[in-house]
Structure formats: C-alpha cells, structure tokens
JSON list of C-alpha atoms in Angstrom, two decimals:
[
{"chain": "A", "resi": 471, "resn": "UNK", "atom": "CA", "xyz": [-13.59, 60.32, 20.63]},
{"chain": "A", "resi": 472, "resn": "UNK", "atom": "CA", "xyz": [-15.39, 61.93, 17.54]},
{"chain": "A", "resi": 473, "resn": "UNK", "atom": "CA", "xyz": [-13.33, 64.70, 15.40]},
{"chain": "A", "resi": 474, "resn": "UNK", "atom": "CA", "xyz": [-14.02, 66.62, 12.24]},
{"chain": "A", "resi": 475, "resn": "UNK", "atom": "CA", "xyz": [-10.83, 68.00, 10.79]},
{"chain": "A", "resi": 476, "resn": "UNK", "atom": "CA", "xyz": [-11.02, 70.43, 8.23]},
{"chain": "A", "resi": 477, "resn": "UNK", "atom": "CA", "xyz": [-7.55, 70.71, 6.33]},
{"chain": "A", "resi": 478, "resn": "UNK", "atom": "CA", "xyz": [-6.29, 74.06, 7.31]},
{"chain": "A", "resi": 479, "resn": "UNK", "atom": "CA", "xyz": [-7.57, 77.19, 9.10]},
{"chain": "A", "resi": 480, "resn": "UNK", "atom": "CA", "xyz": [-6.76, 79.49, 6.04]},
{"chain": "A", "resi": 481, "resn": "UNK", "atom": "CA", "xyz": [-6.42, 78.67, 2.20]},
{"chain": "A", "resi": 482, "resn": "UNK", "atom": "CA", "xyz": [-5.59, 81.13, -0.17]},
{"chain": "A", "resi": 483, "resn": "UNK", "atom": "CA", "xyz": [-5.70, 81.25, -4.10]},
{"chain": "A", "resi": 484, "resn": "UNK", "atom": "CA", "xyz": [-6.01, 82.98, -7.23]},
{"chain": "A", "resi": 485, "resn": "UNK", "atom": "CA", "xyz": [-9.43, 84.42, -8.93]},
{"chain": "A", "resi": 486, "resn": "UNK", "atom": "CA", "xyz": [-10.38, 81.80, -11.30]},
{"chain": "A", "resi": 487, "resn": "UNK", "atom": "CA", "xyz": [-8.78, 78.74, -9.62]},
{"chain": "A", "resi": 488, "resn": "UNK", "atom": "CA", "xyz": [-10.82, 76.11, -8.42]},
{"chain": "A", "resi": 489, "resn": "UNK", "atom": "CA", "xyz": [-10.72, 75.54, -4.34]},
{"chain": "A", "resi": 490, "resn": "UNK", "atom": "CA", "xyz": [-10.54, 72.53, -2.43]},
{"chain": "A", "resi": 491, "resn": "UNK", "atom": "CA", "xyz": [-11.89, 72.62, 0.96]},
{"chain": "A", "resi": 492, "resn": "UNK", "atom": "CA", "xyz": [-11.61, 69.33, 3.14]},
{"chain": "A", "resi": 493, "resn": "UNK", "atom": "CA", "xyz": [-13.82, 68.05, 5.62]},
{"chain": "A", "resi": 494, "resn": "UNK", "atom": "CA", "xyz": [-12.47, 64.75, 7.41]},
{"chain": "A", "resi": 495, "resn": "UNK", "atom": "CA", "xyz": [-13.90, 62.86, 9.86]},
{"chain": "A", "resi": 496, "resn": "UNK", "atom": "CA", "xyz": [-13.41, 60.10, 12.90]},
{"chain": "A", "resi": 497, "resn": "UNK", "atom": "CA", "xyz": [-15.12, 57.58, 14.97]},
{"chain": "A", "resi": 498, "resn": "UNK", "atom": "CA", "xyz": [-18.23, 58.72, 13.10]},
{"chain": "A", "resi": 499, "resn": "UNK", "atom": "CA", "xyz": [-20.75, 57.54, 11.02]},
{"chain": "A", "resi": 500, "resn": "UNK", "atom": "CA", "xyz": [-22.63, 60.20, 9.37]},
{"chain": "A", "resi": 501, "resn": "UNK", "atom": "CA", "xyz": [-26.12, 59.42, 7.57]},
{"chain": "A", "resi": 502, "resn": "UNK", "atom": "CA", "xyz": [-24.88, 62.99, 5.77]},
{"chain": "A", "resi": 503, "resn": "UNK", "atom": "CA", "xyz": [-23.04, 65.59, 5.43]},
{"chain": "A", "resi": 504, "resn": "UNK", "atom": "CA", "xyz": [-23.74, 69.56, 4.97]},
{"chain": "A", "resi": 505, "resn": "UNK", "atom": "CA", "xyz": [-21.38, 72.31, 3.54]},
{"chain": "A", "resi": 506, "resn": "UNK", "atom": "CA", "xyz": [-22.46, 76.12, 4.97]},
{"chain": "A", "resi": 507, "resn": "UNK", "atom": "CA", "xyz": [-20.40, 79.24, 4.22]},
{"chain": "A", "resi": 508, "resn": "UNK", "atom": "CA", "xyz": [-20.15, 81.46, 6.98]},
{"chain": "A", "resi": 509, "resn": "UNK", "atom": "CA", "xyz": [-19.10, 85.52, 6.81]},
{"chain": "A", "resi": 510, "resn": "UNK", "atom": "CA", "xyz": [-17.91, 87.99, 9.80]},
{"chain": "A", "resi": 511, "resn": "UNK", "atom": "CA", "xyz": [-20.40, 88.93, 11.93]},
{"chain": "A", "resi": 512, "resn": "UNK", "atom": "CA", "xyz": [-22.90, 86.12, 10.61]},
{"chain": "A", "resi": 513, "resn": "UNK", "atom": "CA", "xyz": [-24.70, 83.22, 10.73]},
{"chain": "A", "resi": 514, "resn": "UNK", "atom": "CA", "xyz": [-24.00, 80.24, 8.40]},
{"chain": "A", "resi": 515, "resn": "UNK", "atom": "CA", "xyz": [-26.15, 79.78, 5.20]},
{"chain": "A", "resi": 516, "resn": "UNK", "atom": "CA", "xyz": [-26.83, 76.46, 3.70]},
{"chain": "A", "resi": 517, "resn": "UNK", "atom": "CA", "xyz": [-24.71, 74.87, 0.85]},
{"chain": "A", "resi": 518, "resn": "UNK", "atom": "CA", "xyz": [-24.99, 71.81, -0.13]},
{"chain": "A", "resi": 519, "resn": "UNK", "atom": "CA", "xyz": [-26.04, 68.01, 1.03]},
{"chain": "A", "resi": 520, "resn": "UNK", "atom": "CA", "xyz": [-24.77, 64.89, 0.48]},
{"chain": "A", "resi": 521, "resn": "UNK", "atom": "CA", "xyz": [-26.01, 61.86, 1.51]},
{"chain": "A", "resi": 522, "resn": "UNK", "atom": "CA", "xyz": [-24.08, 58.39, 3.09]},
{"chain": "A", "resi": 523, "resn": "UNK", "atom": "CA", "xyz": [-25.11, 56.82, -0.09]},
{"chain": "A", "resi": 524, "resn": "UNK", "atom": "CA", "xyz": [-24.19, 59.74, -2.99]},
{"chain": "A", "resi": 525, "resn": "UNK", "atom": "CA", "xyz": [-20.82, 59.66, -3.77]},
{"chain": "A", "resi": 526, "resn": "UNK", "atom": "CA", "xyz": [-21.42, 63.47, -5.60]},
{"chain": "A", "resi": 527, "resn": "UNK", "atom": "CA", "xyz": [-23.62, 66.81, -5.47]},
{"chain": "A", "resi": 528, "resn": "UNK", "atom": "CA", "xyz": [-23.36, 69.36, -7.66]},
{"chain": "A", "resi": 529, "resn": "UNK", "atom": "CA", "xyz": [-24.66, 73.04, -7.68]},
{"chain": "A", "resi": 530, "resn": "UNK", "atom": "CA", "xyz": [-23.54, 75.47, -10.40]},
{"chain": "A", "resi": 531, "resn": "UNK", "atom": "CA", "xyz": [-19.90, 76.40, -9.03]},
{"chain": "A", "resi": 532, "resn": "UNK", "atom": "CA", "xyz": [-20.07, 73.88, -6.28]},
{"chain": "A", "resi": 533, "resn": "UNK", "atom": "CA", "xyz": [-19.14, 70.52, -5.91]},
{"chain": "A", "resi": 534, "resn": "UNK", "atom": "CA", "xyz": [-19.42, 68.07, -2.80]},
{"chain": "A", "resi": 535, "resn": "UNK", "atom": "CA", "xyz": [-17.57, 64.43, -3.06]},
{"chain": "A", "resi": 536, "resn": "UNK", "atom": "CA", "xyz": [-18.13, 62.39, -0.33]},
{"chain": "A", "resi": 537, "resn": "UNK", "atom": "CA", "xyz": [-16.07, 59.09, 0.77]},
{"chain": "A", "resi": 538, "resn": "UNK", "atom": "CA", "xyz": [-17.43, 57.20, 3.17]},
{"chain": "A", "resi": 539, "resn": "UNK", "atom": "CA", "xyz": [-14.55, 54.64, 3.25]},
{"chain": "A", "resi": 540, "resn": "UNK", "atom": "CA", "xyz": [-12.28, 57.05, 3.47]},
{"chain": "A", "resi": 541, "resn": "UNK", "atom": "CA", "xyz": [-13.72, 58.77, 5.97]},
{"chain": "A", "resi": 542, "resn": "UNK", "atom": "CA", "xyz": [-13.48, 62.40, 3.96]},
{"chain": "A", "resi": 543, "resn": "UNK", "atom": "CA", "xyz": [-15.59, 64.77, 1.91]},
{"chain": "A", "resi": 544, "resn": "UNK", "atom": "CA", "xyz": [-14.02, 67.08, -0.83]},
{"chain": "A", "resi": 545, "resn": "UNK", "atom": "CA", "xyz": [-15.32, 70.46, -1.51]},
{"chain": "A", "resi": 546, "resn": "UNK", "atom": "CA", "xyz": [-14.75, 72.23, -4.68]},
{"chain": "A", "resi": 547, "resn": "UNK", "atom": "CA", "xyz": [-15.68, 75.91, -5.93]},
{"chain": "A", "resi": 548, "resn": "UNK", "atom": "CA", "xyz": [-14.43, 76.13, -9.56]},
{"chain": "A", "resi": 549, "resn": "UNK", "atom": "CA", "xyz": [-14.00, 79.79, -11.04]},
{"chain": "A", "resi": 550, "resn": "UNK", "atom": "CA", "xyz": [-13.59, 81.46, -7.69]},
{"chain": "A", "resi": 551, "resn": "UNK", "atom": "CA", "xyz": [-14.34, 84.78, -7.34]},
{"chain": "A", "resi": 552, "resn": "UNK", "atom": "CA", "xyz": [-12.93, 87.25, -4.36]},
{"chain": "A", "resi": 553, "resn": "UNK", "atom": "CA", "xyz": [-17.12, 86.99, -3.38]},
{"chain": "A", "resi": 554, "resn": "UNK", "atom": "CA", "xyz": [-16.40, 83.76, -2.53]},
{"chain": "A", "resi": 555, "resn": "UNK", "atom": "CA", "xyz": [-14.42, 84.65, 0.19]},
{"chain": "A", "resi": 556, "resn": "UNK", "atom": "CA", "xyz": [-15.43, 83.48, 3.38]},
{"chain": "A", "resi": 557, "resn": "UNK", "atom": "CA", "xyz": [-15.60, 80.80, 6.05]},
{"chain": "A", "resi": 558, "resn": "UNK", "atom": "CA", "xyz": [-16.56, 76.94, 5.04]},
{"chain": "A", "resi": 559, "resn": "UNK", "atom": "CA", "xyz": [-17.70, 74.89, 7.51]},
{"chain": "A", "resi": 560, "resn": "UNK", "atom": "CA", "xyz": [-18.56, 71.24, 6.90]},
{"chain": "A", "resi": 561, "resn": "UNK", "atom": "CA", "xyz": [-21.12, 69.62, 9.40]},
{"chain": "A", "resi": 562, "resn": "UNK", "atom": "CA", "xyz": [-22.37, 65.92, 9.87]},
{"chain": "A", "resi": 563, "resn": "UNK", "atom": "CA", "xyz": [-25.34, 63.91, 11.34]},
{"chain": "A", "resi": 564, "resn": "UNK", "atom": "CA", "xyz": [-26.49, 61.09, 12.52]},
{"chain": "A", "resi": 565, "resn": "UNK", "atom": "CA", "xyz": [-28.81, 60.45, 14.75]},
{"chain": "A", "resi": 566, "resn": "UNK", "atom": "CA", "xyz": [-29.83, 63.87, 15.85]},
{"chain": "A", "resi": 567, "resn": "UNK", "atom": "CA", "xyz": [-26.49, 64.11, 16.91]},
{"chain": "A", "resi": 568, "resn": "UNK", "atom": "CA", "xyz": [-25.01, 66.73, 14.71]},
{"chain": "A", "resi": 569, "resn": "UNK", "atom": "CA", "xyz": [-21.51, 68.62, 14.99]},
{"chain": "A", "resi": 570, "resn": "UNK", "atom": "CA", "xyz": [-19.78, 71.15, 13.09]},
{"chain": "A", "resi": 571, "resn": "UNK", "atom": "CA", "xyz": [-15.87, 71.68, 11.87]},
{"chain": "A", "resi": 572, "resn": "UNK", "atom": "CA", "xyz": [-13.71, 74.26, 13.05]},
{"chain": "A", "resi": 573, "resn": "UNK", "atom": "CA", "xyz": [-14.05, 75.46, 9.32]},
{"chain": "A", "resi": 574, "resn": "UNK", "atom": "CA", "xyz": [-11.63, 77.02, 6.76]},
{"chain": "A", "resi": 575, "resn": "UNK", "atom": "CA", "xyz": [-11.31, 80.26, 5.65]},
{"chain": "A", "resi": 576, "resn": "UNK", "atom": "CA", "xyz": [-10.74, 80.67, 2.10]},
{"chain": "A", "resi": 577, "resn": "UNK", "atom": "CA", "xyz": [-9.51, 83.81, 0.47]},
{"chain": "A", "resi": 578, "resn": "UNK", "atom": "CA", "xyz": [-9.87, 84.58, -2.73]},
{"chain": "A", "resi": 579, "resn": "UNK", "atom": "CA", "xyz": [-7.56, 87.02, -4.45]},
{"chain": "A", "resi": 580, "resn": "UNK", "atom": "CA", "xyz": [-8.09, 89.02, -7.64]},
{"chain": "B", "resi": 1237, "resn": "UNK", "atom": "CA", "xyz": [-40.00, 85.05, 3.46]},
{"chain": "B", "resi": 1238, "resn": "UNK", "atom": "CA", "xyz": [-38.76, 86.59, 6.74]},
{"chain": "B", "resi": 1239, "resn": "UNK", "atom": "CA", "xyz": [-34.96, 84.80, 8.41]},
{"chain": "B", "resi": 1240, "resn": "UNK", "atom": "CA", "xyz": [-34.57, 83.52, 11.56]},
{"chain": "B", "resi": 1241, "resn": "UNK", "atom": "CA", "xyz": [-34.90, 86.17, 13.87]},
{"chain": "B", "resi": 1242, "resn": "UNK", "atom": "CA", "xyz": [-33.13, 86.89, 17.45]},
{"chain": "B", "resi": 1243, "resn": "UNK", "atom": "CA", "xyz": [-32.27, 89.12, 20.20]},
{"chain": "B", "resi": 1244, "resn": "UNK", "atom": "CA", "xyz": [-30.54, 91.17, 21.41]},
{"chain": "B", "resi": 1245, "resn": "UNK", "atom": "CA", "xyz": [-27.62, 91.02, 18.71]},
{"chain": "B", "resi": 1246, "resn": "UNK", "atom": "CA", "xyz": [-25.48, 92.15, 21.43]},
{"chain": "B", "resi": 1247, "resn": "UNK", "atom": "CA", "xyz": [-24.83, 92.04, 25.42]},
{"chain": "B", "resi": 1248, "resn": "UNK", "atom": "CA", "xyz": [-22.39, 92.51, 28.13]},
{"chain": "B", "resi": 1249, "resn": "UNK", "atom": "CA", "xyz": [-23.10, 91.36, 31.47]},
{"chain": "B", "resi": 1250, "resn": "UNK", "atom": "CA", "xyz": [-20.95, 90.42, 34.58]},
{"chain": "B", "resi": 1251, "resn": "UNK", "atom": "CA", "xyz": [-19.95, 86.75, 35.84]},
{"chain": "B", "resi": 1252, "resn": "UNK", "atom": "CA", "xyz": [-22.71, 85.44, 37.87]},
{"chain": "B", "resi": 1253, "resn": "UNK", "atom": "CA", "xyz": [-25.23, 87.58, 36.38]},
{"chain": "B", "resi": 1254, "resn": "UNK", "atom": "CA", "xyz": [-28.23, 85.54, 34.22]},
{"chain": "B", "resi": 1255, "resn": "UNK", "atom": "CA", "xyz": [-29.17, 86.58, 30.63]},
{"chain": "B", "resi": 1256, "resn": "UNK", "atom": "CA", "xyz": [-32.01, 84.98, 28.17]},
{"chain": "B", "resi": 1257, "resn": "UNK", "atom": "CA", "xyz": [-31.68, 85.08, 24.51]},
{"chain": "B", "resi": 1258, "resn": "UNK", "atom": "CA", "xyz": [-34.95, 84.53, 22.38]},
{"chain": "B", "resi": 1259, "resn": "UNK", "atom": "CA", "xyz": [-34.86, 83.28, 18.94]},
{"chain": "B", "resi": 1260, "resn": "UNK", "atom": "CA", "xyz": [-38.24, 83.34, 16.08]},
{"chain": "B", "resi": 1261, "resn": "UNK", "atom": "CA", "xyz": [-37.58, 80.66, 13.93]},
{"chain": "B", "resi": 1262, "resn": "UNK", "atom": "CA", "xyz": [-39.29, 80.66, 10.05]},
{"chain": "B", "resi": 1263, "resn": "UNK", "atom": "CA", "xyz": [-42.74, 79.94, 9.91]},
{"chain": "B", "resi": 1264, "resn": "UNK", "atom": "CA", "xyz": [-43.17, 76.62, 9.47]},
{"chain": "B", "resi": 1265, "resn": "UNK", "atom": "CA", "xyz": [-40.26, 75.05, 10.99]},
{"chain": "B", "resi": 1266, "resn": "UNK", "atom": "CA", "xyz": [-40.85, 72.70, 12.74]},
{"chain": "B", "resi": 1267, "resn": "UNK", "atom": "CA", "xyz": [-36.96, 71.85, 14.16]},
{"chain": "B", "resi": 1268, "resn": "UNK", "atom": "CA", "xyz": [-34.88, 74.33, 16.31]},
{"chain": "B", "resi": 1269, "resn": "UNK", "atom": "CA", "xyz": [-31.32, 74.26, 17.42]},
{"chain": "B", "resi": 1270, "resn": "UNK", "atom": "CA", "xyz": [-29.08, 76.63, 19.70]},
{"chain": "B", "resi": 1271, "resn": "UNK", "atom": "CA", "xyz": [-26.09, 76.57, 19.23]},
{"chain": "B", "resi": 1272, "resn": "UNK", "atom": "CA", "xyz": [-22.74, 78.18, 20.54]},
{"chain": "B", "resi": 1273, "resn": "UNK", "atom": "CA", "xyz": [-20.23, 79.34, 18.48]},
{"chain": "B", "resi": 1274, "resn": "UNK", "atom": "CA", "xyz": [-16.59, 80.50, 20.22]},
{"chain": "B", "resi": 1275, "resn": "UNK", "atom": "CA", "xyz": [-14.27, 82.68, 18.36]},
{"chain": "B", "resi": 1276, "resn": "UNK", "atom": "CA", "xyz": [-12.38, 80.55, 15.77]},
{"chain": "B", "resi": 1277, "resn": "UNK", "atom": "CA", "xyz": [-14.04, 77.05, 16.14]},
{"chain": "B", "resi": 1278, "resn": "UNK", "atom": "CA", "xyz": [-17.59, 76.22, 14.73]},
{"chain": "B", "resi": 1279, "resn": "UNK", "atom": "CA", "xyz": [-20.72, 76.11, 16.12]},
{"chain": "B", "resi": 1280, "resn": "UNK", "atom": "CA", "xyz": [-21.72, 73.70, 18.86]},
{"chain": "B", "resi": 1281, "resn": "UNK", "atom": "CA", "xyz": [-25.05, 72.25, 18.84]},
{"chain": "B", "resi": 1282, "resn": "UNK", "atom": "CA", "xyz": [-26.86, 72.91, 22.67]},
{"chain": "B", "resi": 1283, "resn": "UNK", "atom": "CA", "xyz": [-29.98, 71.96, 22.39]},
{"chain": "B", "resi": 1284, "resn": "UNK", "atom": "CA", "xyz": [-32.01, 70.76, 19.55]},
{"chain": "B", "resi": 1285, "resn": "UNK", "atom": "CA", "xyz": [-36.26, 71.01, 19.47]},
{"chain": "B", "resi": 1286, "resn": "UNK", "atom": "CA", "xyz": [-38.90, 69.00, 17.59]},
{"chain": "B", "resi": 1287, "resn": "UNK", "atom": "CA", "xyz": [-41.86, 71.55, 17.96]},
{"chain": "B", "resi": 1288, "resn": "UNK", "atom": "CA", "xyz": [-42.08, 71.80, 21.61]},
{"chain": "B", "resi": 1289, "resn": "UNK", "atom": "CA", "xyz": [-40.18, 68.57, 22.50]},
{"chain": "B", "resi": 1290, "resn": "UNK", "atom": "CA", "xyz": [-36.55, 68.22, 23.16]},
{"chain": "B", "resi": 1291, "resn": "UNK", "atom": "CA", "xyz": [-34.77, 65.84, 20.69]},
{"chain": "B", "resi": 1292, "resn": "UNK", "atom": "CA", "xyz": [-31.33, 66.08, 22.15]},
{"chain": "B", "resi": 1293, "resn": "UNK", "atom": "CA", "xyz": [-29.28, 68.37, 24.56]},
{"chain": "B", "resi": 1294, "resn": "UNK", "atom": "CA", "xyz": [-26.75, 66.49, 25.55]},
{"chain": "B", "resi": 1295, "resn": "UNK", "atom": "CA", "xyz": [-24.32, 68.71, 25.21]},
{"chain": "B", "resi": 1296, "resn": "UNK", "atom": "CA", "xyz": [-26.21, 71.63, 27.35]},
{"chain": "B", "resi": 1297, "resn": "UNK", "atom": "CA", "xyz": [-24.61, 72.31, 30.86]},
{"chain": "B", "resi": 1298, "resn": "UNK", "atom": "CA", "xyz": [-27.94, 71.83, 32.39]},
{"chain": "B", "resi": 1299, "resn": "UNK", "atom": "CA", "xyz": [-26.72, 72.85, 35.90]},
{"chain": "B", "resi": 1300, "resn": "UNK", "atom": "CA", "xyz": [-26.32, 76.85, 33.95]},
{"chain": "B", "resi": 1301, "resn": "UNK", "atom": "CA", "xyz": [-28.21, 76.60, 31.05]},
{"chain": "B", "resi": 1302, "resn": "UNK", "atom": "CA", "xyz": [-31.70, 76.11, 30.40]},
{"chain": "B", "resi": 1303, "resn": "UNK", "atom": "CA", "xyz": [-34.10, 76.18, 27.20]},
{"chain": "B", "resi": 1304, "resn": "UNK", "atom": "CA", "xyz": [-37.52, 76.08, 25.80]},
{"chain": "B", "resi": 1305, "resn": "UNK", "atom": "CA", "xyz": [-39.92, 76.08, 23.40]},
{"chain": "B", "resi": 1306, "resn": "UNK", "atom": "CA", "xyz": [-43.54, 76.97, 24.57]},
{"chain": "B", "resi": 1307, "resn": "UNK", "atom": "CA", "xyz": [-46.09, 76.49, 21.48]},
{"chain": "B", "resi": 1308, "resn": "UNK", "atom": "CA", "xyz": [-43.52, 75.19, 19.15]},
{"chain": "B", "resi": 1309, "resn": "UNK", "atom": "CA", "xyz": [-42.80, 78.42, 17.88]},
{"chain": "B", "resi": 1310, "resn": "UNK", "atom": "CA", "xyz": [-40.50, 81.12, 19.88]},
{"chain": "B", "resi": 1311, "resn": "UNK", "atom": "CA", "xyz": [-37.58, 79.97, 21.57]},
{"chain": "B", "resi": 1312, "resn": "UNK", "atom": "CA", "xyz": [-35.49, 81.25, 24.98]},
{"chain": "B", "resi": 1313, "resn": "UNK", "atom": "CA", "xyz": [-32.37, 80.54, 25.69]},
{"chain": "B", "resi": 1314, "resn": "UNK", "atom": "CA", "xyz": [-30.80, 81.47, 29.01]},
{"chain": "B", "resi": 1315, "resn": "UNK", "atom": "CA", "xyz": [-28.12, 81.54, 31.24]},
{"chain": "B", "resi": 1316, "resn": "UNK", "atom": "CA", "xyz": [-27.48, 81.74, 34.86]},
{"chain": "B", "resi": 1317, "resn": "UNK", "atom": "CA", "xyz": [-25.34, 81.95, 35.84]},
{"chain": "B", "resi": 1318, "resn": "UNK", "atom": "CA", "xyz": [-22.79, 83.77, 32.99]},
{"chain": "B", "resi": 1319, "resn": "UNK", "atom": "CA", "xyz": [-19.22, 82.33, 33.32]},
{"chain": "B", "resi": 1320, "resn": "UNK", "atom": "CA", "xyz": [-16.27, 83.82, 31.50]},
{"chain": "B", "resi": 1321, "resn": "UNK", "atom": "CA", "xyz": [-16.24, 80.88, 29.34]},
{"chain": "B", "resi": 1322, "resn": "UNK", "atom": "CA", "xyz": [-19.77, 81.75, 28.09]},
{"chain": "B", "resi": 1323, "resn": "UNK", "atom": "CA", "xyz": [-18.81, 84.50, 25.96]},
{"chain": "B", "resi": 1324, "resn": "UNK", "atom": "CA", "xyz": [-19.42, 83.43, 22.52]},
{"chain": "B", "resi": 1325, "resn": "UNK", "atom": "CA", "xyz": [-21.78, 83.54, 19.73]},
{"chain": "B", "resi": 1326, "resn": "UNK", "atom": "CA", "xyz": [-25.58, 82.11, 20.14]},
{"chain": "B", "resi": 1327, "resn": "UNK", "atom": "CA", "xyz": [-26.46, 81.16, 16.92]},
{"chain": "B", "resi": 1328, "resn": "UNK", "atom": "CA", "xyz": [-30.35, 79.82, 16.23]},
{"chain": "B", "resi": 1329, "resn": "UNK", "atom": "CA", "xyz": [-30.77, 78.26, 13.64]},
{"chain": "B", "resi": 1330, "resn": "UNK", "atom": "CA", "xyz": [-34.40, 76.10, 12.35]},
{"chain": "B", "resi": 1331, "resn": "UNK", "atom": "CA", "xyz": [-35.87, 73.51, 9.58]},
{"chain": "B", "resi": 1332, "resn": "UNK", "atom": "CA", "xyz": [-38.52, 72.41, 8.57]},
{"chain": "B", "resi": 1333, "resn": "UNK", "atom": "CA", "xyz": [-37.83, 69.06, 9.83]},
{"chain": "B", "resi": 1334, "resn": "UNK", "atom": "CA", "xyz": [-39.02, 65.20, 8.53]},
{"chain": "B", "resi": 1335, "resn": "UNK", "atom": "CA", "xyz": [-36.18, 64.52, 5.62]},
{"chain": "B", "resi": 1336, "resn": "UNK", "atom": "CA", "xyz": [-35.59, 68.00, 5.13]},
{"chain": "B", "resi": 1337, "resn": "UNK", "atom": "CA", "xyz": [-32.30, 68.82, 7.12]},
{"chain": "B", "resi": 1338, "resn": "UNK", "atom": "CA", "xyz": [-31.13, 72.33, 5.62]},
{"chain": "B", "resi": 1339, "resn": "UNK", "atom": "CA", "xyz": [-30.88, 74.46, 8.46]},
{"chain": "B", "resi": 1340, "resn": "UNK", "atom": "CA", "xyz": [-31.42, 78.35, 8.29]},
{"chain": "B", "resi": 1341, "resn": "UNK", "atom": "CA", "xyz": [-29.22, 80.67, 11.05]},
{"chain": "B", "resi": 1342, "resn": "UNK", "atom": "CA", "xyz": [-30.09, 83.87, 12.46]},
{"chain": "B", "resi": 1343, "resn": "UNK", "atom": "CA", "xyz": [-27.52, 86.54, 12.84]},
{"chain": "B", "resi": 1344, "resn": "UNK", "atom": "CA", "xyz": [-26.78, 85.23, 16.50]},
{"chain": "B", "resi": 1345, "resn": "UNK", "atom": "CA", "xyz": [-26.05, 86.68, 19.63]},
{"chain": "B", "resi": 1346, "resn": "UNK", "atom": "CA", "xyz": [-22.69, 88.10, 20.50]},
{"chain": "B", "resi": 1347, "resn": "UNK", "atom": "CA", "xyz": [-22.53, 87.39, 24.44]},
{"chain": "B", "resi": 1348, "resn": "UNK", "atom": "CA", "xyz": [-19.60, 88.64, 26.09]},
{"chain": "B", "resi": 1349, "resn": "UNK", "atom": "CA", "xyz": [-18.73, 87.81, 30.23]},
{"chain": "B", "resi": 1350, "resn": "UNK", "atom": "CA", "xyz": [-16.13, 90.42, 32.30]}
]
C-alpha cells in the first residue's frame, strides 16, 4: 500500500542551525512534491515545489532536494529562527491523487 | 486578496445528527479540495473539484458524506450522519488549477462528535 513517512514526529534544535525535515515515500510515483508549514489552530500555507524531474528548489532560507530513486525528499531551513517553529508537512501527487504526511514538528529554540 | 474562507470555525453536534460545512474559495480558482485533518496526522484529501465537476473522491465515505459545487464557486460539505470518528478538522483548501498546483487553506472547521 502507499506510505509517506516523515522522519520523526518532533525535531528540535538550536537558533541558527540549519533543519532537516524528511519526507519519504512508498509504492508511489509522484509527478511532484509540495512542502506546507502548518501552525496550531491553522490551515497549511504553501512552501515550496519540486518537480519529478528537479533534483533542487530553492527559496531564500529554504531548500527542497528531491530523490526520486531513492524514493525521499530533503528539506532544509538554514538560519532557523524560533518563528520557524511549526508543523512541516510534505505532500505528493500524481494523478489527482494527492496525499499528505503525518508531518514533523520542528522546534526551534533560542 | 481575500483567503479561503469557511464556516462555522467551530461545532458540536451529537452522533447521528447531520452538519454542512461551506467553504468560498479565492476568486479565480478554479480547483477545490476538502479535506480532513485528525488530531496528529495530516490532512486527508475527500473530495477534489474542477469548477463544478468532481475530479476524484475516492476516498469520500459516500454512504455519510456528500459534496458539491454549484456554479463552480461556493462549496458544501456535509455530513449525515456524524459518527464519533468524524471529529476532526475540515480543511478547504483551492488553486487556480491547469499547471499551477499551490494550494491555499482556509482556517478549517473544528468538528467535534459526543
């Protein structure tokens, strides 16, 4: 059956350090993949997409690898900030068919 | 450029009872989704709309649940009837559709079932 794993339910690291958020996937074949942060209370706002043929997207802090062979997307915030605390959630599509990880809450503390 | 707008952001009702949830997507959009979203896992898509055509809902438990999406704009979403295992988030979300996948969310709908 189809799974999206994202690495843990809770990461937690230092202002200024870069976090790694990942995103992996099986018996799946995305055409891409999004990134959305998500806070208490609501809904989850738009990141980043990467495409089955882009290996890497970039937006100021941000930064989405994605590894179709492997089956995994990386992604990075560099600098953090306690701001950027919040929920990630990775989600993939193909096909109109479109599902969501569980997503990983990342604290950042000062 | 106004969000995604729904209501109510809240309700309560009893098993059994019915509820509807409506959902305004952004002007323009021509692609809307429901989805639900239970405490600590991340949102599942319902039912997803190409102006006023269904694109997929397979994953919609059509014997309880039932959408649409009259004039390609305004959205309902109800249920009846509520089971415990309803309570969750309903989260709307819309885009403009084609190539462009980004998605917009509203604030969602907190539904909870005693």
């Amino acid at each position: 059956s189809q799974k999206i794993e994202q690495n843990s339910e809770a990461l937690n690291i230092q202002e200024g350090k870069t976090a790694t958020l990942t995103c992996n996937y099986t018996n799946y074949s995305p055409a891409y993949l999004q990134w959305y942060r998500q806070d208490p209370g609501r809904g989850p706002v738009f990141l980043l997409l990467i495409r089955e043929n882009e290996k890497e997207k970039r937006k100021e802090r941000l930064k989405v690898t994605f590894d179709t062979t492997l089956k995994q997307s990386l992604f990075h915030i560099t600098a953090s900030q306690p701001a950027d605390s919040a929920t990630y959630l990775c989600a993939l599509e193909n096909n109109n068919d479109m599902r969501f990880g569980a997503g990983t809450r990342l604290t950042v503390k000062p | 450029e106004a969000g995604v707008a729904q209501s109510p952001r809240y309700k309560i009702i009893e098993k059994r009872q019915s509820v509807a949830f409506w959902c305004n997507p952004i002007s323009g959009h021509a692609t809307l989704y429901w989805y639900q979203q239970i405490l600590g896992q991340g949102p599942k898509l319902l039912i997803q709309f190409q102006n006023n055509g269904v694109v997929d809902d397979s994953q919609l438990p059509k014997d309880r649940f039932s959408a649409e999406r009259l004039k390609g704009v305004d959205s309902t979403l109800k249920i009846q009837p509520a089971k415990l295992e309803d309570s969750a988030v309903y989260l709307c979300a819309s885009s403009l559709g084609g190539t462009i996948y980004e998605q917009y969310f509203g604030p969602g709908t907190r539904l909870t079932v005693t």
